[in-house]
Coordinates of C-alpha atoms and ligand atoms in Angstrom, one line a residue:
X1 CA 131.4 101.4 90.1
X2 CA 128.6 101.0 92.6
X3 CA 127.5 97.4 93.0
X4 CA 123.8 97.7 94.0
X5 CA 123.2 94.0 93.6
X6 CA 125.7 93.1 96.4
X7 CA 123.5 94.9 98.9
X8 CA 120.1 94.4 97.3
X9 CA 117.6 91.5 98.0
X10 CA 119.2 88.1 97.4
X11 CA 118.6 86.5 94.1
X12 CA 116.2 83.5 93.9
X13 CA 117.5 80.0 93.3
X14 CA 116.8 79.0 89.7
X15 CA 115.2 75.6 90.3
X16 CA 116.3 72.1 90.7
X17 CA 119.9 71.2 89.6
X18 CA 119.8 67.5 90.1
X19 CA 118.4 64.7 92.3
X20 CA 120.7 62.0 93.6
X21 CA 119.5 58.6 94.6
X22 CA 121.0 55.3 95.5
X23 CA 121.1 52.2 93.3
X24 CA 122.5 48.8 93.7
X25 CA 123.6 47.2 90.4
X26 CA 125.1 49.8 88.0
X27 CA 124.3 48.0 84.8
X28 CA 120.6 47.5 85.8
X29 CA 120.5 51.2 86.7
X30 CA 121.9 52.3 83.3
X31 CA 119.5 49.9 81.4
X32 CA 116.5 51.3 83.2
X33 CA 117.1 55.0 82.8
X34 CA 118.4 54.8 79.2
X35 CA 116.4 51.9 77.7
X36 CA 113.1 52.3 79.5
X37 CA 113.0 56.0 80.4
X38 CA 114.9 57.1 77.3
X39 CA 117.3 59.4 79.2
X40 CA 120.9 59.8 78.1
X41 CA 123.8 58.6 80.3
X42 CA 125.4 62.0 80.4
X43 CA 128.3 61.2 82.7
X44 CA 130.0 58.1 84.0
X45 CA 132.3 59.0 86.9
X46 CA 133.0 57.9 90.5
X47 CA 131.5 59.0 93.8
X48 CA 134.1 61.6 94.7
X49 CA 133.8 60.7 98.4
X50 CA 134.2 56.9 97.6
X51 CA 136.0 56.5 94.2
X52 CA 135.6 52.7 94.3
X53 CA 131.9 53.2 93.4
X54 CA 130.2 54.8 90.4
X55 CA 128.4 58.0 90.2
X56 CA 126.1 57.9 87.1
X57 CA 124.3 60.9 85.7
X58 CA 121.2 60.7 83.4
X59 CA 119.5 63.6 81.7
X60 CA 119.0 65.3 78.4
X61 CA 121.8 65.4 75.8
X62 CA 124.1 67.4 78.0
X63 CA 122.6 66.5 81.4
X64 CA 121.8 70.1 81.9
X65 CA 120.6 71.2 85.4
X66 CA 116.9 70.5 85.8
X67 CA 117.1 67.2 83.9
X68 CA 119.8 65.3 85.8
X69 CA 118.9 62.4 88.0
X70 CA 122.1 60.8 89.4
X71 CA 122.9 57.6 91.2
X72 CA 125.5 56.4 93.6
X73 CA 125.6 52.7 92.5
X74 CA 126.5 50.4 95.4
X75 CA 126.5 46.8 94.2
X76 CA 124.8 44.6 96.8
X77 CA 123.4 47.5 98.7
X78 CA 120.3 46.6 100.8
X79 CA 117.1 48.4 100.2
X80 CA 116.4 51.6 102.1
X81 CA 113.0 52.7 103.2
X82 CA 111.1 55.6 101.8
X83 CA 109.8 58.0 104.5
X84 CA 109.7 61.4 106.0
X85 CA 112.8 63.6 105.8
X86 CA 113.2 62.4 102.2
X87 CA 112.4 63.3 98.6
X88 CA 109.8 60.5 98.4
X89 CA 109.3 60.7 94.6
X90 CA 111.5 62.0 91.8
X91 CA 109.0 63.2 89.3
X92 CA 109.5 64.1 85.6
X93 CA 107.5 66.1 83.1
X94 CA 106.1 64.5 80.0
X95 CA 104.2 66.2 77.2
X96 CA 100.4 66.4 77.4
X97 CA 98.5 63.3 76.2
X98 CA 101.5 61.0 76.5
X99 CA 100.4 58.9 79.5
X100 CA 98.9 56.3 77.1
X101 CA 102.1 55.9 75.3
X102 CA 104.0 55.5 78.5
X103 CA 101.6 52.9 79.8
X104 CA 102.1 50.8 76.7
X105 CA 105.9 51.3 76.9
X106 CA 105.9 50.1 80.5
X107 CA 103.8 47.1 79.7
X108 CA 106.2 46.2 76.9
X109 CA 109.1 46.4 79.3
X110 CA 107.2 44.7 82.1
X111 CA 107.4 47.6 84.5
X112 CA 104.4 47.9 86.8
X113 CA 102.8 51.3 86.8
X114 CA 99.6 52.9 88.0
X115 CA 97.8 56.1 87.3
X116 CA 98.1 58.9 89.8
X117 CA 94.8 60.5 90.9
X118 CA 95.0 63.8 89.0
X119 CA 97.5 66.1 90.7
X120 CA 96.7 69.8 90.3
X121 CA 94.6 68.7 87.3
X122 CA 97.5 67.0 85.5
X123 CA 97.4 63.2 84.8
X124 CA 100.4 61.1 85.6
X125 CA 101.8 57.6 86.2
X126 CA 103.8 56.2 89.1
X127 CA 106.2 53.3 89.1
X128 CA 109.5 52.2 90.6
X129 CA 112.9 51.5 89.2
X130 CA 114.8 48.3 89.6
X131 CA 115.8 49.2 93.2
X132 CA 112.3 50.4 94.3
X133 CA 112.9 54.1 93.8
X134 CA 109.5 55.8 93.4
X135 CA 109.2 57.7 90.2
X136 CA 106.4 59.7 88.5
X137 CA 105.7 61.0 85.1
X138 CA 103.4 64.0 85.1
X139 CA 101.8 65.5 82.0
X140 CA 102.5 69.2 81.5
X141 CA 101.3 71.6 78.8
X142 CA 104.3 73.8 79.6
X143 CA 107.6 72.0 79.1
X144 CA 111.2 73.0 79.9
X145 CA 113.5 73.5 77.0
X146 CA 115.6 70.3 76.8
X147 CA 117.9 68.9 74.2
X148 CA 116.7 65.5 73.0
X149 CA 119.2 65.2 70.1
X150 CA 120.8 61.9 71.2
X151 CA 120.4 58.3 70.2
X152 CA 117.4 56.7 71.7
X153 CA 114.4 54.7 70.6
X154 CA 112.2 57.2 72.6
X155 CA 109.9 59.3 70.3
X156 CA 110.7 62.9 71.1
X157 CA 107.0 63.8 71.3
X158 CA 106.6 61.6 74.4
X159 CA 110.0 62.1 75.9
X160 CA 110.8 63.2 79.5
X161 CA 111.5 67.0 79.8
X162 CA 113.3 67.3 83.0
X163 CA 111.9 67.3 86.6
X164 CA 108.3 68.0 87.5
X165 CA 107.7 69.1 91.2
X166 CA 109.2 66.1 93.1
X167 CA 107.6 65.3 96.4
X168 CA 109.3 66.2 99.6
X169 CA 107.8 64.6 102.7
X170 CA 108.3 66.0 106.2
X171 CA 106.5 65.7 109.6
X172 CA 105.8 69.4 109.7
X173 CA 105.7 71.5 106.6
X174 CA 106.0 74.9 108.4
X175 CA 109.8 75.1 109.0
X176 CA 110.7 73.5 105.6
X177 CA 108.3 75.8 103.8
X178 CA 109.8 78.8 105.6
X179 CA 113.3 77.8 104.5
X180 CA 112.2 77.3 100.9
X181 CA 110.7 80.8 100.9
X182 CA 114.1 82.1 102.1
X183 CA 115.5 80.4 99.1
X184 CA 113.1 82.3 96.8
X185 CA 110.2 79.8 96.6
X186 CA 106.6 80.9 96.7
X187 CA 103.4 78.9 97.5
X188 CA 101.6 78.5 94.2
X189 CA 99.1 75.7 94.9
X190 CA 97.5 73.6 97.6
X191 CA 95.7 70.2 97.2
X192 CA 94.9 68.2 100.4
X193 CA 98.2 67.9 102.3
X194 CA 100.2 68.8 99.2
X195 CA 101.7 72.3 98.9
X196 CA 103.4 73.4 95.7
X197 CA 106.2 75.8 95.9
X198 CA 107.9 77.5 92.9
X199 CA 110.7 79.8 92.0
X200 CA 109.5 80.0 88.4
X201 CA 105.9 79.1 87.5
X202 CA 106.9 78.6 83.9
X203 CA 109.4 75.8 84.6
X204 CA 108.3 72.4 85.9
X205 CA 111.9 71.8 87.2
X206 CA 111.6 75.0 89.3
X207 CA 108.9 73.6 91.6
X208 CA 108.7 71.2 94.5
X209 CA 105.7 69.7 96.3
X210 CA 105.8 69.6 100.1
X211 CA 103.7 67.0 101.8
X212 CA 103.1 66.8 105.5
X213 CA 102.9 63.4 107.3
X214 CA 102.9 64.2 111.0
X215 CA 102.9 60.5 112.0
X216 CA 105.4 59.5 109.2
X217 CA 108.4 57.4 110.0
X218 CA 111.7 58.7 109.0
X219 CA 113.1 57.0 105.9
X220 CA 116.3 55.0 105.9
X221 CA 118.7 56.0 103.2
X222 CA 120.0 53.1 101.0
X223 CA 119.2 51.6 97.6
X224 CA 115.9 52.8 96.2
X225 CA 115.8 56.1 98.1
X226 CA 116.8 59.6 97.3
X227 CA 120.0 60.8 98.9
X228 CA 119.6 64.5 98.3
X229 CA 118.1 67.2 96.1
X230 CA 120.2 69.9 94.6
X231 CA 119.0 73.3 93.7
X232 CA 120.9 75.6 91.3
X233 CA 122.4 79.0 91.5
X234 CA 124.1 81.0 88.8
X235 CA 127.7 81.1 89.9
X236 CA 130.2 81.0 92.8
X237 CA 129.3 84.5 93.9
X238 CA 125.7 83.7 94.4
X239 CA 126.6 80.5 96.1
X240 CA 128.7 82.2 98.7
X241 CA 126.0 84.7 99.4
X242 CA 123.5 81.7 100.0
X243 CA 126.1 80.0 102.2
X244 CA 126.4 83.1 104.4
X245 CA 122.6 83.6 104.5
X246 CA 122.1 79.9 105.6
X247 CA 124.9 80.0 108.2
X248 CA 123.3 83.2 109.6
X249 CA 120.1 81.2 109.9
X250 CA 121.9 78.8 112.2
X251 CA 122.1 75.9 109.6
X252 CA 125.2 73.7 109.4
X253 CA 126.4 74.2 105.9
X254 CA 129.4 72.5 104.4
X255 CA 132.2 74.5 102.9
X256 CA 132.1 74.9 99.1
X257 CA 133.0 71.5 97.6
X258 CA 134.5 71.2 94.1
X259 CA 132.4 68.5 92.3
X260 CA 134.4 69.3 89.1
X261 CA 131.2 69.6 87.0
X262 CA 129.8 72.1 89.5
X263 CA 130.5 73.5 92.9
X264 CA 128.3 72.5 95.9
X265 CA 127.3 73.3 99.4
X266 CA 125.2 70.9 101.5
X267 CA 122.9 71.3 104.5
X268 CA 120.0 69.5 106.1
X269 CA 116.7 71.5 106.0
X270 CA 114.6 71.5 109.2
X271 CA 112.5 68.5 108.1
X272 CA 115.6 66.3 107.7
X273 CA 116.0 66.4 103.9
X274 CA 119.6 66.8 102.6
X275 CA 119.7 69.9 100.4
X276 CA 122.5 71.0 98.1
X277 CA 123.0 74.2 96.3
X278 CA 125.1 73.7 93.1
X279 CA 126.4 76.2 90.5
X280 CA 125.1 75.9 87.0
X281 CA 128.5 75.2 85.6
X282 CA 131.0 74.3 84.4
X283 CA 128.8 71.3 83.3
X284 CA 129.5 67.9 81.9
X285 CA 131.2 69.0 78.7
X286 CA 134.2 70.3 80.6
X287 CA 136.1 67.0 80.2
X288 CA 134.6 65.3 77.1
X289 CA 132.8 66.3 73.9
X290 CA 129.0 66.3 73.8
X291 CA 128.9 63.4 71.4
X292 CA 130.9 61.2 73.7
X293 CA 129.2 62.0 77.0
X294 CA 128.8 58.9 79.2
X295 CA 130.8 56.6 77.0
X296 CA 133.8 56.2 79.1
X297 CA 134.8 56.6 82.8
X298 CA 135.8 60.1 83.6
X299 CA 137.8 60.9 86.7
X300 CA 138.4 64.2 88.4
X301 CA 142.1 65.2 88.4
X302 CA 142.7 64.0 92.0
X303 CA 141.9 60.4 91.0
X304 CA 143.4 60.2 87.5
X305 CA 146.7 58.8 88.9
X306 CA 144.7 55.9 90.5
X307 CA 142.8 55.1 87.3
X308 CA 144.1 51.5 86.9
X309 CA 143.0 50.5 90.4
X310 CA 139.7 52.3 90.1
X311 CA 138.9 50.6 86.8
X312 CA 139.8 47.2 88.2
X313 CA 137.4 47.7 91.1
X314 CA 134.4 49.0 89.1
X315 CA 132.2 46.5 87.3
X316 CA 132.0 47.1 83.6
X317 CA 128.9 48.9 82.2
X318 CA 127.7 48.1 78.7
X319 CA 125.7 50.5 76.7
X320 CA 122.9 48.8 74.8
X321 CA 123.9 48.8 71.2
X322 CA 120.6 48.3 69.6
X323 CA 119.3 51.8 70.2
X324 CA 117.9 53.5 67.2
X325 CA 116.8 57.1 66.5
X326 CA 113.0 57.3 66.2
X327 CA 111.1 59.9 64.4
Ligands
ZN1 ZN1 124.4 66.4 94.4

């Protein structure tokens, strides 16, 4: 059978897979993202490159790609600095007319927030997590389809619906924009120094905002900063085509790394931001049932034999018991 696809134009990336940032105290991290932001702890595992530390994933019920913000939790880590060559804000989509609800919720939890001057005509809020990571909630009339059927006190009509065009800051947008276009992104909007690029204008998690700061200082990666942004592709075959394409462009791309819940390649884009391309699957339900996601420590097969030492090293994490389902 002829395989036209194999020779045709390369498929576009599908949007954001996850964003990974650095936290210090794991308990504080879990409390903030589950109790205040109302996300689900969808996976509790270790950093595969350093199994003595946690890797925590938050998202919708199954932590599906496009909803997952993840953290390397390094107890005692000093604060990093936000700057160019980084994703400087991880932004989430919230339903239209929910800013007022969120303002009240933040006030109740004593989280300082401020309104963002309207961005592409959408209101939003900006605030930081316990480690100083800059986060935003942006109202959107078009929301990604997410699964909110998990225990939380967050009313579903105000809940976070995955990412919303996170901000990538670079000294020069040209080369980064060119690379994003190679990956299938198109320029869909411009507002001052902000350029919005999209692989799917119907999905808020399929967009990124590129901001140029020619005089910007490079950020320092530690607690409170984003480590990398991952985009998603359908499967291993697409991933290996992307890898070849990127290597042909002269980029240094890692081999495919098995992250157990997905397969990944990593490279630094010309503006200095660490990019990852991850496969959609197999996903977080590969080693535990949906109902129990995040409840216990899951280890990839290569570390299972070291479970006793690993568990002794990791600080315990308690999941707040007083959550209730709200209507
Ligand atoms: Zn990643």
